[in-house]
mmCIF file of C-alpha atoms in Angstrom:
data_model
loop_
_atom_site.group_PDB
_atom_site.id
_atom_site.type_symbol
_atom_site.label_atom_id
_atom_site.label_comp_id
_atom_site.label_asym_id
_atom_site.label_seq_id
_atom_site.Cartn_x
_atom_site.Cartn_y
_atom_site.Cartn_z
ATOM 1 C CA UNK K 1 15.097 -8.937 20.184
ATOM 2 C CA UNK K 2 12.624 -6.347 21.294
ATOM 3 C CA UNK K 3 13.004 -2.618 22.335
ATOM 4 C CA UNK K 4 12.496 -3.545 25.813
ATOM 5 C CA UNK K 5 15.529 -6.318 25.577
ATOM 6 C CA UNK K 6 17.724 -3.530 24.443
ATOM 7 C CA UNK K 7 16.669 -1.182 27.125
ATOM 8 C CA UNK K 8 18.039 -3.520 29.794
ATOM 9 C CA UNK K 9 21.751 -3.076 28.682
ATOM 10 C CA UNK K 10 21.866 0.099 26.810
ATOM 11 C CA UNK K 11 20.699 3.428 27.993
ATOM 12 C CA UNK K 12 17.682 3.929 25.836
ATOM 13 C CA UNK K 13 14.103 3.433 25.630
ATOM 14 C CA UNK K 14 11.003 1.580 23.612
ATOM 15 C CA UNK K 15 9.935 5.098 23.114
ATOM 16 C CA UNK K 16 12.979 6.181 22.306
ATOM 17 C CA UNK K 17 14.125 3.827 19.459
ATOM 18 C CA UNK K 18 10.115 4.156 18.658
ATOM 19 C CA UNK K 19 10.478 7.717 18.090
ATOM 20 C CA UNK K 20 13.497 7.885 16.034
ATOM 21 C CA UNK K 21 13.625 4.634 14.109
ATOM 22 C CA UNK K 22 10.191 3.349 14.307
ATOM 23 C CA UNK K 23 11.657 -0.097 14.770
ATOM 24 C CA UNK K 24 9.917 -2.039 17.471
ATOM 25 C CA UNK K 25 11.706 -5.299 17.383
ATOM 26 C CA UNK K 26 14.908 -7.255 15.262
ATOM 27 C CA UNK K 27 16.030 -10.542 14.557
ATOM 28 C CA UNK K 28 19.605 -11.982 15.588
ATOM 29 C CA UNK K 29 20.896 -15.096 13.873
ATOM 30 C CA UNK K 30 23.123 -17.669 15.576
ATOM 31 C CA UNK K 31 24.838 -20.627 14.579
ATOM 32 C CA UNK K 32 27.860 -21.270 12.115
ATOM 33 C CA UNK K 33 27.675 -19.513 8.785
ATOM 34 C CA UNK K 34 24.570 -17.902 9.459
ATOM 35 C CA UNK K 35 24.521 -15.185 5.793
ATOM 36 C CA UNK K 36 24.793 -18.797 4.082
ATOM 37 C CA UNK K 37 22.168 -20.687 6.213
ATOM 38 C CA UNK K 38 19.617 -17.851 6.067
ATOM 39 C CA UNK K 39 20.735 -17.762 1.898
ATOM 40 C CA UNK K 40 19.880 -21.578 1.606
ATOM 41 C CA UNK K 41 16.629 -21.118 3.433
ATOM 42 C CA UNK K 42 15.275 -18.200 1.376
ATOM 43 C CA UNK K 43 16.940 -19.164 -2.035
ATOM 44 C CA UNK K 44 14.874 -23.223 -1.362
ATOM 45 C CA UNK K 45 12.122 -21.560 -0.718
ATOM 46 C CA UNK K 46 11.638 -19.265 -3.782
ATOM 47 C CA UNK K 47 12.779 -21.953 -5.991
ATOM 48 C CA UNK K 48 9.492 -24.353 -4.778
ATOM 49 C CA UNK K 49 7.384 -21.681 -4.923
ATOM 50 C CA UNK K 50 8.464 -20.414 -8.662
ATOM 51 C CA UNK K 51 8.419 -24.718 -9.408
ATOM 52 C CA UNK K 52 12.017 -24.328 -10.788
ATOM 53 C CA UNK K 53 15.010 -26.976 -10.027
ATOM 54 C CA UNK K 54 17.681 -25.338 -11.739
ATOM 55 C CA UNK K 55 19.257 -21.625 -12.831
ATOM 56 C CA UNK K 56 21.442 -20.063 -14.874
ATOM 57 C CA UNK K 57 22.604 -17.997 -12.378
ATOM 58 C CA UNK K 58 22.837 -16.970 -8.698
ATOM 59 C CA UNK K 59 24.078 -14.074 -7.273
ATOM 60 C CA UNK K 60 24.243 -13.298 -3.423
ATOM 61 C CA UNK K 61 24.082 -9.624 -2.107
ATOM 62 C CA UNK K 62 25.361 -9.739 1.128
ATOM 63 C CA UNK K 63 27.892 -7.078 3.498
ATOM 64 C CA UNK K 64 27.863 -9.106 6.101
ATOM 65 C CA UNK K 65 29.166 -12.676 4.781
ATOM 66 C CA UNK K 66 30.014 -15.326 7.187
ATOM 67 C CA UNK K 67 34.140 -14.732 5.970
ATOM 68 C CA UNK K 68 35.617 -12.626 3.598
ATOM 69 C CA UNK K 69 36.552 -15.443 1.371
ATOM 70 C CA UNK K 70 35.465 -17.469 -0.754
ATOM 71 C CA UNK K 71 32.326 -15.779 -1.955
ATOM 72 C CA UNK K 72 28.545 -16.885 -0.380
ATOM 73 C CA UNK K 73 26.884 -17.565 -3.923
ATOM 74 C CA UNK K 74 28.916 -20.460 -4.974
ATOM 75 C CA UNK K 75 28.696 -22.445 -1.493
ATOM 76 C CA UNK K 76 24.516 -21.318 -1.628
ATOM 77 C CA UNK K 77 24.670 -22.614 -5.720
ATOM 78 C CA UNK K 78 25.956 -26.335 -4.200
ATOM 79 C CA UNK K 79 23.829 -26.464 -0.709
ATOM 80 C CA UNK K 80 20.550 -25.892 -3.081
ATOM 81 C CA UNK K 81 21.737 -28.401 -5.986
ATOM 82 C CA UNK K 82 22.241 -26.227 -8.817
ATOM 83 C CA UNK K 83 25.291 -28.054 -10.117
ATOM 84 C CA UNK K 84 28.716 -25.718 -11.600
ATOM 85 C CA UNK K 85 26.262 -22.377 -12.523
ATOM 86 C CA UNK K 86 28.305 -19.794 -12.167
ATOM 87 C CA UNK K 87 27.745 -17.625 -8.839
ATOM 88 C CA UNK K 88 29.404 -14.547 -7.282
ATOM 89 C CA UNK K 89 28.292 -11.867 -4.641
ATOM 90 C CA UNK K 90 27.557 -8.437 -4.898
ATOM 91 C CA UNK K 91 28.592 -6.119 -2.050
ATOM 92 C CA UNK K 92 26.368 -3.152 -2.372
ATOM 93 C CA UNK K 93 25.106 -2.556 1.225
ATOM 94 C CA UNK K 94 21.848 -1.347 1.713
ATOM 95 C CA UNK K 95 21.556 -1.128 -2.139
ATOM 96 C CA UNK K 96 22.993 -4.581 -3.421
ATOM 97 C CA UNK K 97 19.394 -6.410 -3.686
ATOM 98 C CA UNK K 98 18.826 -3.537 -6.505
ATOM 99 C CA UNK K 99 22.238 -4.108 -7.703
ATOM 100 C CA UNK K 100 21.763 -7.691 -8.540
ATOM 101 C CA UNK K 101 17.923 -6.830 -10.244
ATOM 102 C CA UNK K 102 19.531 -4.594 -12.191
ATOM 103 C CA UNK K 103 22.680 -7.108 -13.471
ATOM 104 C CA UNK K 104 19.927 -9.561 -12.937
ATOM 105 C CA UNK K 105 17.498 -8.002 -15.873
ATOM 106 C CA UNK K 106 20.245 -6.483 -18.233
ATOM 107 C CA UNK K 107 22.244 -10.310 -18.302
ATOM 108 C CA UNK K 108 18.619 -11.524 -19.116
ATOM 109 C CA UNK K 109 18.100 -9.133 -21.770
ATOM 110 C CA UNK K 110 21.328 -9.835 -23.777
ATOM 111 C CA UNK K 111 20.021 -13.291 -24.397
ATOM 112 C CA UNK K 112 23.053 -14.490 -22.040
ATOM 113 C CA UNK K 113 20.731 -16.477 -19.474
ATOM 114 C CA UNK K 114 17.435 -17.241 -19.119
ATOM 115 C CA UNK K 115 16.788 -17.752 -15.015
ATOM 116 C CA UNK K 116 18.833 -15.781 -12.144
ATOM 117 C CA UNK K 117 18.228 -16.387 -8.720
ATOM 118 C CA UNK K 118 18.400 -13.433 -6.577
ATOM 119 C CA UNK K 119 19.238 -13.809 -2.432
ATOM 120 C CA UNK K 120 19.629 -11.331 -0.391
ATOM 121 C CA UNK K 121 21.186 -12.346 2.989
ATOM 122 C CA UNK K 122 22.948 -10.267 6.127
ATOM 123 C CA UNK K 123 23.818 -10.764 9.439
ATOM 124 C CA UNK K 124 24.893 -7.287 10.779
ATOM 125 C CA UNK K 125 23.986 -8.416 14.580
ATOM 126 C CA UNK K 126 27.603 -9.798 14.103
ATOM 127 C CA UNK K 127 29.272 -6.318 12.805
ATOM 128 C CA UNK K 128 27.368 -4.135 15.147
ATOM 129 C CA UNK K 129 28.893 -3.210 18.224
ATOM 130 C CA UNK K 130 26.302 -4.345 20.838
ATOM 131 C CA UNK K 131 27.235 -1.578 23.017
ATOM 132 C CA UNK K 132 26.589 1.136 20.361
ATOM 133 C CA UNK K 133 23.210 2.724 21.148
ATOM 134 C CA UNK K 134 23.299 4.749 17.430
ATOM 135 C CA UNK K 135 23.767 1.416 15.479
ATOM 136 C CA UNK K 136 22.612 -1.702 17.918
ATOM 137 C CA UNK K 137 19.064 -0.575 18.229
ATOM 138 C CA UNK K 138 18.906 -0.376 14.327
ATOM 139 C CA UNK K 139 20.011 -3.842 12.490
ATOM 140 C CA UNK K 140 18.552 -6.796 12.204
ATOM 141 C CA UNK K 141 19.025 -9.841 10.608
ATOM 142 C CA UNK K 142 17.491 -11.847 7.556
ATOM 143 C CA UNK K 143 17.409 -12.682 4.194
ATOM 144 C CA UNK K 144 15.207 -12.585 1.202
ATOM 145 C CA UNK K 145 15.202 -13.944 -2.293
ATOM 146 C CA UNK K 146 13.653 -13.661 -5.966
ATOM 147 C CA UNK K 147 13.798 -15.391 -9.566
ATOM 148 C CA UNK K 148 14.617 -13.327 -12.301
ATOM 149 C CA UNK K 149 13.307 -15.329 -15.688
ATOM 150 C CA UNK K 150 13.159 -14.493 -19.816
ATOM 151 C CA UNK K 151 10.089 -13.982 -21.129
ATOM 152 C CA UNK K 152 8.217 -14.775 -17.797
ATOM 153 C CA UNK K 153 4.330 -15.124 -17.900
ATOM 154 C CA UNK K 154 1.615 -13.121 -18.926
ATOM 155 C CA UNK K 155 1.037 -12.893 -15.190
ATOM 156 C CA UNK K 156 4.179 -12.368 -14.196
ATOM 157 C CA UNK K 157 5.935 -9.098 -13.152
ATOM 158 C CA UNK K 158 8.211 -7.198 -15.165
ATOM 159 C CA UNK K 159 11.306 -5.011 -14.690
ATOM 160 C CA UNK K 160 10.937 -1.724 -16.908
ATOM 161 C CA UNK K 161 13.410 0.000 -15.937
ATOM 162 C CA UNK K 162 16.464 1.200 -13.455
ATOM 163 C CA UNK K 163 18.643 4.108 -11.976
ATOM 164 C CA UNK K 164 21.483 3.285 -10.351
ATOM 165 C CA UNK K 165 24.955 4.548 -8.942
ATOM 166 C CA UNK K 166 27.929 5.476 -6.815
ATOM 167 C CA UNK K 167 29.601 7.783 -4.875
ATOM 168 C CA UNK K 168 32.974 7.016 -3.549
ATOM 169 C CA UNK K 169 33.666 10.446 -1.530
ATOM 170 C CA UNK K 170 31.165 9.498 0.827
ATOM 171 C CA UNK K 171 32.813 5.865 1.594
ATOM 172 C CA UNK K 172 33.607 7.230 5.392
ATOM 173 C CA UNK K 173 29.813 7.773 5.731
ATOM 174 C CA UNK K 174 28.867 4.343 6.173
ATOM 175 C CA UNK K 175 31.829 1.667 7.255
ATOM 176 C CA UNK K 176 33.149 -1.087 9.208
ATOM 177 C CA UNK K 177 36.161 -0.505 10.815
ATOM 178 C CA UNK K 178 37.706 -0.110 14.362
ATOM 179 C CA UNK K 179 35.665 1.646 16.943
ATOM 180 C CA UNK K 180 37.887 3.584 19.492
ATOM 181 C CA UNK K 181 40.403 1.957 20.692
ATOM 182 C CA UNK K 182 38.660 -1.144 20.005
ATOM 183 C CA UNK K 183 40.735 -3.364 17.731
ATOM 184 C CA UNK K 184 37.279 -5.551 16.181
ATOM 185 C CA UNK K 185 36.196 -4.297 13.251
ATOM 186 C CA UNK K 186 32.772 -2.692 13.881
ATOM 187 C CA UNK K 187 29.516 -0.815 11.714
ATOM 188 C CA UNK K 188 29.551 2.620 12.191
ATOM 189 C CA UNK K 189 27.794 5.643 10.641
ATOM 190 C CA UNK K 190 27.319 9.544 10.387
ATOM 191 C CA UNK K 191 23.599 9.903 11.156
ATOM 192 C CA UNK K 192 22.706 12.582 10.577
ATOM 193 C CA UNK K 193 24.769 13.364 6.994
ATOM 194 C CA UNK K 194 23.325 9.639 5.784
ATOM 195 C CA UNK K 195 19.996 11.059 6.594
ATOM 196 C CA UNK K 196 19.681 13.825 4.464
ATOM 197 C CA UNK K 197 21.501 12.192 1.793
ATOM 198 C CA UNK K 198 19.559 9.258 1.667
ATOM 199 C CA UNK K 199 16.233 11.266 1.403
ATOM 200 C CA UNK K 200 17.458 13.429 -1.470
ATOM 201 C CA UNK K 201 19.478 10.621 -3.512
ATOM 202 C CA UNK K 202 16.529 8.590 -3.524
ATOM 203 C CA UNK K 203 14.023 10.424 -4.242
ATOM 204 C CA UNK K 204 16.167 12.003 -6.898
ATOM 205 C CA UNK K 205 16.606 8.075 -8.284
ATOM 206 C CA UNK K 206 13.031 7.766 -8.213
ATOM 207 C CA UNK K 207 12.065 10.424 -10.347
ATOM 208 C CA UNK K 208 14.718 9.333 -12.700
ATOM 209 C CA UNK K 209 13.671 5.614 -12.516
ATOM 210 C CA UNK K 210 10.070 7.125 -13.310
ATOM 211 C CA UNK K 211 10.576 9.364 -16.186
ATOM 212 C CA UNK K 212 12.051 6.469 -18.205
ATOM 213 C CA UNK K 213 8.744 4.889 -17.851
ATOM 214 C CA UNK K 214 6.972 7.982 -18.540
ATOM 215 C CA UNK K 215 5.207 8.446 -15.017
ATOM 216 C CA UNK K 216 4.695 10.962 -12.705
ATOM 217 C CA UNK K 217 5.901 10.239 -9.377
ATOM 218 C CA UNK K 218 2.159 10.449 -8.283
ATOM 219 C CA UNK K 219 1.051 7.553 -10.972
ATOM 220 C CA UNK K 220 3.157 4.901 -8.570
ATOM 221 C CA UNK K 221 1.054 2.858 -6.854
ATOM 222 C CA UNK K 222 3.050 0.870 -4.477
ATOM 223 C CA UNK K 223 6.632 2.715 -3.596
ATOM 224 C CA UNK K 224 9.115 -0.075 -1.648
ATOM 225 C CA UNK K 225 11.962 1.628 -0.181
ATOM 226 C CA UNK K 226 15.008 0.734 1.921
ATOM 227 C CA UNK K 227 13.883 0.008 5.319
ATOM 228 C CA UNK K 228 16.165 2.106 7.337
ATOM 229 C CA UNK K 229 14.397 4.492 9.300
ATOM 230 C CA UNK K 230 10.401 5.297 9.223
ATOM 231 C CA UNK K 231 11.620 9.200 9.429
ATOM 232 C CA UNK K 232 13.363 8.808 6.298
ATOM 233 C CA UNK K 233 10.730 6.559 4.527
ATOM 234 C CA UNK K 234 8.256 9.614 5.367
ATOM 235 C CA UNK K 235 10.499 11.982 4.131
ATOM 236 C CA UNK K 236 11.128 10.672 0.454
ATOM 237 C CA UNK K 237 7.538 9.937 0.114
ATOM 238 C CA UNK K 238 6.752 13.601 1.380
ATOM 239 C CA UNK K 239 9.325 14.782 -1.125
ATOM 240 C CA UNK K 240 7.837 13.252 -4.427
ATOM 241 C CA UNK K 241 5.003 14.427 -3.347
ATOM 242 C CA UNK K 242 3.115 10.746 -2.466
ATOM 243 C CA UNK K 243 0.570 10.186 -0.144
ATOM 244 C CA UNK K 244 2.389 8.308 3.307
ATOM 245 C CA UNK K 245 -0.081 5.244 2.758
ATOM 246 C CA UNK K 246 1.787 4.196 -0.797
ATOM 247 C CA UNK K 247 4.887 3.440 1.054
ATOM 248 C CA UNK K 248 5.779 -0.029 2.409
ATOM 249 C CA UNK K 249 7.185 0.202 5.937
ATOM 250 C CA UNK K 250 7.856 -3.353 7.735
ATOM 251 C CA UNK K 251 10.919 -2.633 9.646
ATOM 252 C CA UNK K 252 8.486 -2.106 12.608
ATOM 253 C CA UNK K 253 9.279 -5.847 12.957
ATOM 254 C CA UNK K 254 12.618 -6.460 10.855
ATOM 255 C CA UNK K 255 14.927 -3.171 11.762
ATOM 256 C CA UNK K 256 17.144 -2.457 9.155
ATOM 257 C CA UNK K 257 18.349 -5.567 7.317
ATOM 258 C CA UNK K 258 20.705 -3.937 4.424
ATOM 259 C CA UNK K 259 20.569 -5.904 1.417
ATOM 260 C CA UNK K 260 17.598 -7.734 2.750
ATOM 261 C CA UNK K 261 15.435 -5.116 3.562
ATOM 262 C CA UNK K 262 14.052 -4.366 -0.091
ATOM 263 C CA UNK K 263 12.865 -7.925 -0.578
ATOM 264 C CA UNK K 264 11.734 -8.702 2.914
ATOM 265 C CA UNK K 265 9.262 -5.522 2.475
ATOM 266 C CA UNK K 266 8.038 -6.431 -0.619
ATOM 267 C CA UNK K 267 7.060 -9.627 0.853
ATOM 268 C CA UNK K 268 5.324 -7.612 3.661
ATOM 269 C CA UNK K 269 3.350 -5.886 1.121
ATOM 270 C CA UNK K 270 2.301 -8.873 -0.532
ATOM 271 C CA UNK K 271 1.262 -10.745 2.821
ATOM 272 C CA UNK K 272 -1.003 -7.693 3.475
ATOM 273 C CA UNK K 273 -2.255 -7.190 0.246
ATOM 274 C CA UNK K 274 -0.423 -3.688 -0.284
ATOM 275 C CA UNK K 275 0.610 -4.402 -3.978
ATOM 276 C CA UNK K 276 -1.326 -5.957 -6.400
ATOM 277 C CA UNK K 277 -1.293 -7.061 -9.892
ATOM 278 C CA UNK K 278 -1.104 -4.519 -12.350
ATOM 279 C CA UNK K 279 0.276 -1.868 -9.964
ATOM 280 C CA UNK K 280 3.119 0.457 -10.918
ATOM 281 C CA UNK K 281 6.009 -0.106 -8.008
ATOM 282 C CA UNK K 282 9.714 1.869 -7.845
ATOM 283 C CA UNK K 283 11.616 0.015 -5.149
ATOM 284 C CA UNK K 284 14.777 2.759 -4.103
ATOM 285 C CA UNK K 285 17.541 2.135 -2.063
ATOM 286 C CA UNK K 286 20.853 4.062 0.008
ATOM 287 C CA UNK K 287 23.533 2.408 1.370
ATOM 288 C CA UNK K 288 26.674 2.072 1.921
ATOM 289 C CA UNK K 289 29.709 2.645 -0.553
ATOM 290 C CA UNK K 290 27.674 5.462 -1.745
ATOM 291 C CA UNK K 291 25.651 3.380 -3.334
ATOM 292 C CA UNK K 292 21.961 3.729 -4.853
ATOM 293 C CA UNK K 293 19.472 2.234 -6.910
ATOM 294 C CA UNK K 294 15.662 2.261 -8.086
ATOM 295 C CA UNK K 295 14.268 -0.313 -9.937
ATOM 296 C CA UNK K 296 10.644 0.271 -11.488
ATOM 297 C CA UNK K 297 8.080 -3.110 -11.994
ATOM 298 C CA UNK K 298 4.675 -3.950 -13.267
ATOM 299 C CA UNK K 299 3.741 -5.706 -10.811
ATOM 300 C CA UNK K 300 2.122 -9.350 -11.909
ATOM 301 C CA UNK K 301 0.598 -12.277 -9.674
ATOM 302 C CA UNK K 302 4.130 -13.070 -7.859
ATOM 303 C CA UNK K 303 3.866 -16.275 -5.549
ATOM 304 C CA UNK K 304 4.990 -15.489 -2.288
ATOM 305 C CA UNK K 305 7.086 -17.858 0.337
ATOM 306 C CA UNK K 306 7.949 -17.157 3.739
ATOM 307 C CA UNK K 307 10.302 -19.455 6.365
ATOM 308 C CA UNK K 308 11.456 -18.114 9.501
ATOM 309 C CA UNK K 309 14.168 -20.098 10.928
#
């Protein structure tokens, strides 16, 4: 759904959303169930590419699941074949793909599994009111997935370290709940106090997330933040004093897909050849709950699978 869509019902513009968002276009899945048919898609597709049939574990990071109840992971652990693994979701927002790399890495290092698959999957296009200039113009949909392994390759990439945390006093900041007199349940947000907070928090997570692995902030080579908003993306680069060009920005295409957005960028950086092997990266994410994380990686030769549905 392009800028120009939007501009027919809602009193905006493409310059407009250009100029504050720096999204161009979004996705908008249909169908039944489509946080678990988006989760299948991506979860398949990183298992061929990795050439592994079976995992330990799976856990789903989703805000947006298809219904409350039961949980996404277990219903994604039986569509791909995985047999009785055990599965569960992780409702982080914006943060919950760092969430599960973080539970993802420290599981792996106590020796209690060996291979955890990752997914990433929202459909906010369905908790969005679609008459809400502030929020409609913003979301997107998708879904993105990774394997988490012991021991890995010598290739491979590995997880050094992470920063993470909450802050439940600023729950009203980002929520779904009734707009107006509106009895649905909808997305809504305080702009502007989000975007200063999510500047500072992660850049603050980012230094921490650094100093455990003894960098400077201007030793990263690849940075992948949330993609929420280019302004803010700018911003925390600006503020850790990093050159613009380090950052990976893809919501020109994508919006902001919550959960999703961390691993749909990263595989926007490895399509165009952003990150390579042997590069330091921090990915850093702000979402909902508060919630924020940073997880730091040397990067290795990661294969790289893409399906669009």
């Amino acid at each position: 759904m392009t800028n120009a869509e939007l501009s027919q019902r809602l009193d905006t513009t493409d310059r407009w959303i250009r100029s504050r968002t720096g999204i161009a276009e979004r996705r908008r899945a249909d169908g039944k169930g489509p946080v678990l048919a988006m989760a299948t898609s991506a979860g398949a597709a990183v298992l061929e590419v990795a050439g592994h049939r079976t995992v330990d574990l799976v856990l789903v990071a989703t805000s947006s699941p298809d219904r409350p109840s039961p949980a996404v992971a277990p219903q994604l652990a039986s569509r791909l074949g995985l047999g009785f693994v055990p599965a569960f979701d992780i409702s982080a927002v914006c943060s919950g793909f760092l969430y599960a790399t973080n539970i993802a890495s420290s599981l792996i290092r106590s020796g209690a599994f060996r291979s955890i698959l990752i997914v990433a999957s929202e459909a906010y296009s369905r908790i969005v009111d679609p008459d809400d200039r502030a929020t409609s113009v913003i979301f997107g949909d998708g879904a993105g997935a990774a394997l988490v392994v012991a021991g890995g390759t010598a290739s491979g990439s590995e997880v050094l370290a992470e920063d993470w945390g909450s802050d439940g006093d600023g729950c009203d900041l980002l929520q779904v709940g009734p707009a107006g007199g509106d009895v649905r349940n909808y997305f809504s947000m305080s702009g502007r106090e989000v975007y200063l907070r999510a500047i500072e928090t992660m850049s603050t997570s980012v230094r921490a997330v650094s100093e455990r692995c003894s960098w400077h902030t201007d030793e990263i080579d690849v940075l992948v933040p949330h993609q929420a908003n280019r302004r803010i993306i700018e911003a925390v680069a600006k503020k850790l004093s990093m050159p613009a060009d380090r950052a990976v920005v893809s919501l020109e295409k994508t919006g902001n897909t919550a959960a999703a957005s961390i691993p749909l960028a990263l595989a926007h950086a490895m399509t165009t050849g952003m990150v390579r092997a042997g590069d330091r990266v921090v990915m850093t994410a702000f979402g909902g709950g508060l919630t924020w994380a940073s997880t730091a990686l040397r990067w290795g030769e990661v294969g790289l699978a893409e399906v669009e549905l």
